[in-house]
C-alpha angles and dihedrals in degrees: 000000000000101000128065111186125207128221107272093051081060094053089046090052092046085045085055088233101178102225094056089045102054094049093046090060098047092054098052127243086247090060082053132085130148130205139249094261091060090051089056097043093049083055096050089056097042089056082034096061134082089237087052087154102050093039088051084066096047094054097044086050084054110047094042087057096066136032116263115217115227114231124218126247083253090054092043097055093047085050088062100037088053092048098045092052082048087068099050 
């Protein structure tokens, strides 16, 4: 795997945004992974949205389709200290 995507290239993916699309694909799903982060955050739109049912779907598609990369306690804690200054 050489490539992590964050959560707004996936959306963009589910959305079929060409751009993304195209790369994706010219990358090849093996060289792609995301992380566990992405997975929550998918989720969180999914149950955040007004088709909560049918995004649910989308997401879950999605995720089962690439490895997710598990994060340390130490990248975990970064990851909430980054987003809580992000909210300032």
């Amino acid at each position: 795997m050489n490539y992590l995507l964050d959560t707004d290239t996936c959306i963009y993916w589910m959305k079929d945004i060409n751009s993304v699309s195209n790369k994706v694909r010219e990358i090849g799903w093996e060289q792609i992974c995301i992380c566990s982060i992405t997975v929550a955050e998918l989720y969180f739109g999914a149950y955040n949205s007004r088709r909560v049912v049918e995004n649910l779907t989308r997401a879950e598609d999605f995720i089962q389709n690439l490895p997710v990369v598990p994060l340390t306690a130490p990248a975990l804690r970064k990851y909430g200290e980054l987003k809580q200054n992000s909210v300032e």
